CSV table of C-alpha atoms in Angstrom, one decimal:
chain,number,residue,atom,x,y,z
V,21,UNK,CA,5.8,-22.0,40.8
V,22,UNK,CA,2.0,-22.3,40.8
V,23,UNK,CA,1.8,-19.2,38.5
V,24,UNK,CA,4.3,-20.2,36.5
V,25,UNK,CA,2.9,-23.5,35.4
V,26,UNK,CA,-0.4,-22.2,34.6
V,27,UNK,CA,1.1,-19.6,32.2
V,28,UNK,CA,2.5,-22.3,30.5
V,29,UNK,CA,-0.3,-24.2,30.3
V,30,UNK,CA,-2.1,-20.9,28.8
V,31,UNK,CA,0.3,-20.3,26.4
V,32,UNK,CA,0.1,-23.9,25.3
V,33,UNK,CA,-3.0,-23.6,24.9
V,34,UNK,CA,-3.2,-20.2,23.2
V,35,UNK,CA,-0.2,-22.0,20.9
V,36,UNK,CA,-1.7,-25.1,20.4
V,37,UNK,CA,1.8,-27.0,20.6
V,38,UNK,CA,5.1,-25.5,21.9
V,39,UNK,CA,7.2,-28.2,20.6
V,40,UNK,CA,6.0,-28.6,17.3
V,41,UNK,CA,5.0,-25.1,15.7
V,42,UNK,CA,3.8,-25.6,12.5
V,43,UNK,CA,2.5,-22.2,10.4
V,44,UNK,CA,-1.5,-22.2,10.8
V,45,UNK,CA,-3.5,-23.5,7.5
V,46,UNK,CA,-5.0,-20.5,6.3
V,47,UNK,CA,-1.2,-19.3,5.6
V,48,UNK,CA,-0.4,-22.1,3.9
V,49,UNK,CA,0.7,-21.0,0.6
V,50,UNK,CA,2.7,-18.8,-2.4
V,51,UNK,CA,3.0,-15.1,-1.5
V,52,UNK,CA,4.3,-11.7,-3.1
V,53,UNK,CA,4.9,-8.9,-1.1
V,54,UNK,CA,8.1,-6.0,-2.0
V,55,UNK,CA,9.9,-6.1,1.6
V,56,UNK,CA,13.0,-3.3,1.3
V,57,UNK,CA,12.1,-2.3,-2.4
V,58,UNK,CA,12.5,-5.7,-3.7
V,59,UNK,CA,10.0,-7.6,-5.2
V,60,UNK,CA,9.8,-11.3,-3.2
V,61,UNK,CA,7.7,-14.2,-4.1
V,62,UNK,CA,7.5,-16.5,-0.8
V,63,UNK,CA,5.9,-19.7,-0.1
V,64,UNK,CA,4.8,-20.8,3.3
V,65,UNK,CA,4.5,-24.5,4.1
V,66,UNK,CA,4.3,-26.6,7.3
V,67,UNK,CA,7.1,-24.8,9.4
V,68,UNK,CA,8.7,-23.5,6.3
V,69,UNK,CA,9.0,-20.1,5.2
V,70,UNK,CA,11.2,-19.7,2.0
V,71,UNK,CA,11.7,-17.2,-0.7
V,72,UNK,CA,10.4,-18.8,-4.3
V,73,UNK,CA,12.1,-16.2,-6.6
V,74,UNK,CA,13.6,-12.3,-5.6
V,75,UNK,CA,17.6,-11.9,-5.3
V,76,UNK,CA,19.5,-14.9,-6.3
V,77,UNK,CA,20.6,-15.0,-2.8
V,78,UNK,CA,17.7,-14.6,-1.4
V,79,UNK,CA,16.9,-17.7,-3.4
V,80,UNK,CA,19.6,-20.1,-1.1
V,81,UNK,CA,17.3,-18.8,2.1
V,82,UNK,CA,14.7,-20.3,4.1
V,83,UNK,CA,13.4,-19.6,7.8
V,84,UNK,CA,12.0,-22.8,10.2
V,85,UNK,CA,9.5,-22.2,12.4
V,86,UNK,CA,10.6,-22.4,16.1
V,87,UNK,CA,8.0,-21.0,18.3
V,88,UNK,CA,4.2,-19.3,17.8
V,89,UNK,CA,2.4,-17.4,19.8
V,90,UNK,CA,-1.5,-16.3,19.1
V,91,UNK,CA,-2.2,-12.7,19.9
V,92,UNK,CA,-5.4,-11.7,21.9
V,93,UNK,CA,-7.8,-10.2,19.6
V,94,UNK,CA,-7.4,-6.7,19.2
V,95,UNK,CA,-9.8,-3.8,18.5
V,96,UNK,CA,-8.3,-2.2,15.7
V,97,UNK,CA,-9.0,-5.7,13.9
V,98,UNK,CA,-12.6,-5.0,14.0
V,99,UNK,CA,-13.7,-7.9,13.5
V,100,UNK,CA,-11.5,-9.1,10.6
V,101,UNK,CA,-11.3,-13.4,10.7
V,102,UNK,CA,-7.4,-14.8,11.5
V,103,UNK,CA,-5.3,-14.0,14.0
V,104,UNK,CA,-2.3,-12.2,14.7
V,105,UNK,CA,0.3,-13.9,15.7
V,106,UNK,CA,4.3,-13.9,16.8
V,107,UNK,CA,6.6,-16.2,15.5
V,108,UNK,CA,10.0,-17.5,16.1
V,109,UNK,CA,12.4,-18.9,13.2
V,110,UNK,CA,15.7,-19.8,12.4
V,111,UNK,CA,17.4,-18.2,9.1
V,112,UNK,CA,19.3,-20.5,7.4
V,113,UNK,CA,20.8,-19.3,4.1
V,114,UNK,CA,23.0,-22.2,2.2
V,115,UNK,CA,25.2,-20.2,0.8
V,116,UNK,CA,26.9,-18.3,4.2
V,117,UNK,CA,25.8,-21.1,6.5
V,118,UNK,CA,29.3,-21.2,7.7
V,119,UNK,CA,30.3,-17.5,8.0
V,120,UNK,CA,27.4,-16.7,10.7
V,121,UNK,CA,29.3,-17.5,14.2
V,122,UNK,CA,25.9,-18.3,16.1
V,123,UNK,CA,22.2,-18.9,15.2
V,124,UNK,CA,20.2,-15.9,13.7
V,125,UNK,CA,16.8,-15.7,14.7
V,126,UNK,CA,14.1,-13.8,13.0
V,127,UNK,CA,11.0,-12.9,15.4
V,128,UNK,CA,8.2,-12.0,12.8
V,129,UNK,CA,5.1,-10.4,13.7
V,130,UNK,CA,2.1,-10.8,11.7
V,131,UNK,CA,-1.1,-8.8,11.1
V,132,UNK,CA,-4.1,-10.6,10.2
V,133,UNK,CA,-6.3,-8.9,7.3
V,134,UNK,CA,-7.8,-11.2,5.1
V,135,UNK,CA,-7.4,-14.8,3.9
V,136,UNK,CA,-5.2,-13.1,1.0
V,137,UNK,CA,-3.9,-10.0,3.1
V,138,UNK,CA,-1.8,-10.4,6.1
V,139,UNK,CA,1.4,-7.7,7.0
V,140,UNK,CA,4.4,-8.4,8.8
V,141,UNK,CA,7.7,-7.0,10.7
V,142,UNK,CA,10.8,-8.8,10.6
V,143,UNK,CA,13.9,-8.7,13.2
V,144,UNK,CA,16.8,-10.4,12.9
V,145,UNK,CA,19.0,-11.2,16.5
V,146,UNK,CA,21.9,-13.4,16.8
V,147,UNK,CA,22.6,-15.8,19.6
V,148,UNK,CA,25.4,-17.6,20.5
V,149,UNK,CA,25.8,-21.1,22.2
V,150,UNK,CA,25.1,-21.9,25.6
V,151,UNK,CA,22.1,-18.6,25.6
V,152,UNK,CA,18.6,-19.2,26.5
V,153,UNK,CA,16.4,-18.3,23.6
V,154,UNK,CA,12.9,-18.0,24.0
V,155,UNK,CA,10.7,-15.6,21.6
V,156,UNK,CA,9.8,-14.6,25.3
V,157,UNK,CA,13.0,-12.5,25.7
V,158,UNK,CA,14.3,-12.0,22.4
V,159,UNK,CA,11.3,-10.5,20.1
V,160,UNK,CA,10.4,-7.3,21.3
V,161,UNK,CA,6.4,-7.7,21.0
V,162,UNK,CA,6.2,-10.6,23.5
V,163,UNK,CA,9.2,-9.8,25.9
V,164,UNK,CA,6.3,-8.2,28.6
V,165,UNK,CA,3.4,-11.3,27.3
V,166,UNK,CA,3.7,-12.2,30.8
V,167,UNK,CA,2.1,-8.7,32.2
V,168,UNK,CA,-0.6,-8.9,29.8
V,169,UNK,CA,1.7,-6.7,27.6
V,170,UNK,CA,2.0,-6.6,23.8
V,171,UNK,CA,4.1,-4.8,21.1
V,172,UNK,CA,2.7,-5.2,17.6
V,173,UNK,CA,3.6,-3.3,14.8
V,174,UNK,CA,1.3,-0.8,13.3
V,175,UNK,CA,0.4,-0.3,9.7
V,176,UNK,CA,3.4,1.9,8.9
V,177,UNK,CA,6.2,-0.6,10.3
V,178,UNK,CA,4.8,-3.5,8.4
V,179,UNK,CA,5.4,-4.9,4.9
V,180,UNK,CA,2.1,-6.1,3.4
V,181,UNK,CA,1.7,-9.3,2.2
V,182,UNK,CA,-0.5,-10.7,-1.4
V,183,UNK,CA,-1.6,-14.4,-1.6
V,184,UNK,CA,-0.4,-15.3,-5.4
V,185,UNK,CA,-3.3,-17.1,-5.9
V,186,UNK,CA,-6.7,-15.5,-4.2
V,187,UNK,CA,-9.6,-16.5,-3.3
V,188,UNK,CA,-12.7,-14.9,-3.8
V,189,UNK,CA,-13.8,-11.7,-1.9
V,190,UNK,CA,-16.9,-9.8,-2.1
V,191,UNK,CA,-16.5,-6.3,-3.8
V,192,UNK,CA,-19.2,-5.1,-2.4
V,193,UNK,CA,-17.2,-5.1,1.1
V,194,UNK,CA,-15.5,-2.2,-0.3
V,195,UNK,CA,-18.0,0.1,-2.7
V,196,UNK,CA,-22.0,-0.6,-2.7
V,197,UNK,CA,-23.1,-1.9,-5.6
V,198,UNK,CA,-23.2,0.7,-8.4
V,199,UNK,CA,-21.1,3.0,-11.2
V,200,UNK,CA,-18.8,5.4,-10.0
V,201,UNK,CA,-17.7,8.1,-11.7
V,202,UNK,CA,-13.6,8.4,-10.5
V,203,UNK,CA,-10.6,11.0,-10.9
V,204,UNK,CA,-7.6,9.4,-10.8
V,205,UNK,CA,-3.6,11.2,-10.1
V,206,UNK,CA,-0.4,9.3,-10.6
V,207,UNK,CA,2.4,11.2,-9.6
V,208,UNK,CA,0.4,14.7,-9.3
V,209,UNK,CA,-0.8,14.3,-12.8
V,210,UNK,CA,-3.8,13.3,-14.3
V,211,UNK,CA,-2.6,10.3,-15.7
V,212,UNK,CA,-5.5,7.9,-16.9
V,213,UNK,CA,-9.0,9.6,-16.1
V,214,UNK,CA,-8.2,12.7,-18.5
V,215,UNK,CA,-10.4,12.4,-20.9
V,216,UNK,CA,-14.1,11.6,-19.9
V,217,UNK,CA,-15.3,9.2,-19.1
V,218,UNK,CA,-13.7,7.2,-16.4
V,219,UNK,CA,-16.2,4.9,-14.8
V,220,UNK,CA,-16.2,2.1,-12.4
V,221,UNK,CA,-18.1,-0.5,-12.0
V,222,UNK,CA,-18.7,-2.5,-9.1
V,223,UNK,CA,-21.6,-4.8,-9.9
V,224,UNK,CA,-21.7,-8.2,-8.4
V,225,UNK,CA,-23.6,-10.9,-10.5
V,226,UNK,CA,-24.0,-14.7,-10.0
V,227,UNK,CA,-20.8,-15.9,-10.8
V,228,UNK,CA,-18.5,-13.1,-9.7
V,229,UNK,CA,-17.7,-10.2,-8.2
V,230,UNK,CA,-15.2,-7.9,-9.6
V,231,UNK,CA,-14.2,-3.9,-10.0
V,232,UNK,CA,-14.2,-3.0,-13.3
V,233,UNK,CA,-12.2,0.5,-14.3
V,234,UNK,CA,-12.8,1.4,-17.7
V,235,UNK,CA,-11.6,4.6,-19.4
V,236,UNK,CA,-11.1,6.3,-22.9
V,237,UNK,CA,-6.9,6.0,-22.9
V,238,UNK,CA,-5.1,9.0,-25.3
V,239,UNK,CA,-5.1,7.1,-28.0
V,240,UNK,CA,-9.1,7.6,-27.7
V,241,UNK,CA,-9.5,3.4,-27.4
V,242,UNK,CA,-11.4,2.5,-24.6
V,243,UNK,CA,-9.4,0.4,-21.6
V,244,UNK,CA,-10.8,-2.0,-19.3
V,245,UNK,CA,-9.7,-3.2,-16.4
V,246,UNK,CA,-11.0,-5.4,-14.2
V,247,UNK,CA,-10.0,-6.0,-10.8
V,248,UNK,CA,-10.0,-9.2,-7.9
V,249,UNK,CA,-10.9,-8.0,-4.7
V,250,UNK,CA,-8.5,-9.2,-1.7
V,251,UNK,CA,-10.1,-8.1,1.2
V,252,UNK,CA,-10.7,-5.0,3.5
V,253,UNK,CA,-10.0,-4.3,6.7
V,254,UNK,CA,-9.9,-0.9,9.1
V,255,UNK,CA,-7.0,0.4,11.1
V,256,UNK,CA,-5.3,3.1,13.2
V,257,UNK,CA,-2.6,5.8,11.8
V,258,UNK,CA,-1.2,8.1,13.5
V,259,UNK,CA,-4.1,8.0,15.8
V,260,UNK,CA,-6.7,8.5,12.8
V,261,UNK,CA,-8.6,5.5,11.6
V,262,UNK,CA,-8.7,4.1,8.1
V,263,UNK,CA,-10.3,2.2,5.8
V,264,UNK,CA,-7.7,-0.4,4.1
V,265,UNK,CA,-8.8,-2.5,0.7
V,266,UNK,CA,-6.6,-4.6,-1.3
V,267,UNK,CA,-6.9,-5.6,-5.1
V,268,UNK,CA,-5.4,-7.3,-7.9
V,269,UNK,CA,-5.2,-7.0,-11.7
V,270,UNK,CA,-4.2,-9.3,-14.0
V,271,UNK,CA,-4.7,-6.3,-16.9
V,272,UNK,CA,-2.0,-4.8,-15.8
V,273,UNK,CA,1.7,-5.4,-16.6
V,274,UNK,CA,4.5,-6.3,-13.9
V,275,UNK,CA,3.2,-8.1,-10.7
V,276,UNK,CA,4.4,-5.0,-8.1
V,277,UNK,CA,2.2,-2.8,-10.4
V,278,UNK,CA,-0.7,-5.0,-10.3
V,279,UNK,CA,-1.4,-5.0,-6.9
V,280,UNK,CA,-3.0,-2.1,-5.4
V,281,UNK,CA,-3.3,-1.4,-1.2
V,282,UNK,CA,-5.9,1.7,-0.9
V,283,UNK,CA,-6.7,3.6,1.8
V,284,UNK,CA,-9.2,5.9,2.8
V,285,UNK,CA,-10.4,8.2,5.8
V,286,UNK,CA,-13.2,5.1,8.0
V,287,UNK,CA,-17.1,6.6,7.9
V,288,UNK,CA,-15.9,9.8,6.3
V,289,UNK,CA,-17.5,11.0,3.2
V,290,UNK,CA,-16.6,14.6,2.1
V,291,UNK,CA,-20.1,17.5,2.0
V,292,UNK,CA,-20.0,16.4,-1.8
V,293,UNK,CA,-20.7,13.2,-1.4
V,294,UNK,CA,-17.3,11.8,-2.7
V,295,UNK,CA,-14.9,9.4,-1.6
V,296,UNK,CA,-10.8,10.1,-1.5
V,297,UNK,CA,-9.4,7.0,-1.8
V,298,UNK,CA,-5.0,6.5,-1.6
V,299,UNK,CA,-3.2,3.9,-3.6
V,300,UNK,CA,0.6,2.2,-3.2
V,301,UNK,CA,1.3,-1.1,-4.2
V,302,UNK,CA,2.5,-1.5,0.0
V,303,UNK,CA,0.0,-0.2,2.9
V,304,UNK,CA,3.2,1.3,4.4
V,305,UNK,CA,3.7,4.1,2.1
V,306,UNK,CA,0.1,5.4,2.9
V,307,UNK,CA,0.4,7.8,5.7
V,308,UNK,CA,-2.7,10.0,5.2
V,309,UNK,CA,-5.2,10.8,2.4
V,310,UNK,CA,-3.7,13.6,1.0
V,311,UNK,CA,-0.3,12.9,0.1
V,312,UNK,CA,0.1,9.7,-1.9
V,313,UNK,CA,1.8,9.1,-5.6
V,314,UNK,CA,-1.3,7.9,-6.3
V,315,UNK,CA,-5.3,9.3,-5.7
V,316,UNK,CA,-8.7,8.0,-6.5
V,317,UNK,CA,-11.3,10.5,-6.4
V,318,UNK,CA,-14.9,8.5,-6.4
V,319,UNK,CA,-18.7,10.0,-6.7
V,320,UNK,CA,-21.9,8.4,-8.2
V,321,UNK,CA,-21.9,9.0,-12.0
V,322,UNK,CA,-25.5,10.0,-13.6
V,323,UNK,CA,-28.4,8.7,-12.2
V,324,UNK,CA,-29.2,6.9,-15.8
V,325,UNK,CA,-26.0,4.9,-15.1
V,326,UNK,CA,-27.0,1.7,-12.7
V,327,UNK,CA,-25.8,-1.9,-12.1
V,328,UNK,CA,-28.4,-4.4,-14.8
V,329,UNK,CA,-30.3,-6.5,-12.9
C-alpha cells in the first residue's frame, strides 16, 4: 500500500494535476498536420482538442482531455525543449453521439520537437459502463509506467504536426550561415534546379532569419522563395540516426505543399563535401536518404558567393 501511494504521489507530481488535465501552454494553439492523407487544421485549447476545418465530419468532432502523463526525458530528444507526453481523451463527435454504445477513448502520444513541431500517434478503444478506465491500462505506451517501462512511437508511426502561426527559429540551427549551391529532384526528375543557377541562401540579419531558394524557372524568370524555419531536431530510424528540420513557405501554393519535413543522415557529410537532404510534407514518409519523392542535394557555391555583412 506504501508503494502504491508514493507512485501516485509521483505521477501527480510528474502530471501536475490528475483531476484537472489541462493541455500544457506551449500547445496551446491552431495546427495543420495531414493525418490519413487528409489535410486537418486543429486547434488546441485548455482540455480541448478540436478539428478547425478537414472533412465536414470531422468538423462535428472534438476530443476532452482526460488524463496526462509527462514522459521521462529521453535520449533520442537530444536536448530538444518540451516534453513528451501521453494523453487520455474522450471523442465526442455530435453528429453520431448516439450510435457509439460506450465511450471511445483516444490515448494520443506526443513527440516533442519544437515550439512549432510536435508528432503524434492516435488509438481509438471503446469502453463500456461499469469498466475501469485508466490511460494506465488502456494506452499501450503507459500500460508497464509502473516498471519504469515506456512505449512511444517512433518517427515512422507518428503524424507530424505544424503550428499555423510560428514563431521564430533560428536558420542557422539547420545550415551555417552562407550560399549553397543545391540540386533538387521531385519525383526522380529534375524538376526546379535545371537550369543554373539554383542557390540558397541562408543568411541571418538583424531582423530575421530566413532560407531563401531562388532559381531561374523554364520560363528563364528568376523565382524566389523564401522560407520560415520551424525547428530541428535529431532522431532514430531504423536504428540509424537523423537529422530532422521543418520549414514553411508562404510562396508556395496549397498549405500541404508548403510545408516541408527534411531529413538527413546526423554528422554525416559525403567525401565531396555535400549534404543529402530528404523532403515530404510528413516526417513519416521519410525512411532513409535515398529513396524520397523529393531530394535536396547541397554544397557551397563559389567562393566569390558570401553572406553581406
Amino acid at each position: 500500500m506504501k508503494t502504491l501511494l508514493v507512485l501516485l504521489f509521483v505521477l501527480c507530481f510528474q502530471r501536475e494535476a490528475l483531476c484537472d488535465c489541462q493541455f500544457p501552454a506551449e500547445l496551446n494553439g491552431e495546427w495543420f498536420s495531414v493525418e490519413n492523407s487528409i489535410p486537418l487544421r486543429l486547434g488546441i485549447s485548455g482540455n480541448f482538442w478540436n478539428e478547425i476545418s478537414g472533412p465536414k465530419d470531422s468538423q462535428a468532432s472534438y476530443m476532452t482531455c482526460k488524463d496526462i502523463f509527462i514522459h521521462p526525458p529521453r535520449p533520442e530528444q537530444d536536448g530538444t525543449q518540451g516534453n513528451n507526453m501521453t494523453v487520455l481523451m474522450e471523442y465526442h463527435n455530435m453528429k453520431h453521439m448516439n450510435e457509439i454504445d460506450g465511450t471511445v477513448n483516444v490515448c494520443v502520444d506526443i513527440l516533442w520537437r519544437s515550439i512549432n513541431v510536435v508528432q503524434y500517434r492516435k488509438e481509438y478503444i471503446v469502453t463500456f459502463e461499469g469498466q475501469y478506465v485508466s490511460m494506465f491500462n488502456i494506452c499501450p505506451s503507459v500500460t508497464n509506467a509502473y516498471k519504469g517501462e515506456f512505449n512511444l512511437p517512433t518517427t515512422l508511426e507518428t503524424t507530424t504536426m505544424y503550428r499555423w502561426m510560428s514563431f521564430p527559429m533560428k536558420c542557422s540551427e539547420i545550415f551555417q550561415p552562407g550560399v549553397y549551391q543545391i540540386d533538387y529532384e521531385k519525383h526522380w526528375m529534375k524538376e526546379v534546379c535545371s537550369n543554373s543557377p539554383c542557390l540558397l541562401t541562408a543568411c541571418p540579419t538583424r531582423r530575421e532569419d530566413k532560407l531563401v531558394l531562388s532559381y531561374t524557372a523554364s520560363d528563364d524568370n528568376t523565382k524566389v522563395l523564401t522560407f520560415d524555419c520551424l525547428g530541428s531536431w535529431n532522431a532514430t530510424v531504423n536504428g540509424r540516426e537523423y537529422t530532422y528540420a521543418a520549414l514553411r513557405s508562404l510562396d508556395i501554393n496549397g498549405i500541404e505543399e508548403s510545408y516541408k519535413c527534411m531529413m538527413t543522415n546526423r554528422n554525416a557529410k559525403f567525401p565531396d563535401g555535400k549534404e543529402r537532404w530528404v523532403m515530404s510534407t510528413d516526417c513519416n514518409k521519410l525512411y532513409n536518404t535515398v529513396f524520397a519523392s523529393e531530394k535536396l542535394t547541397i554544397s557551397k557555391a563559389s567562393p566569390g558567393m558570401k553572406c553581406e555583412k
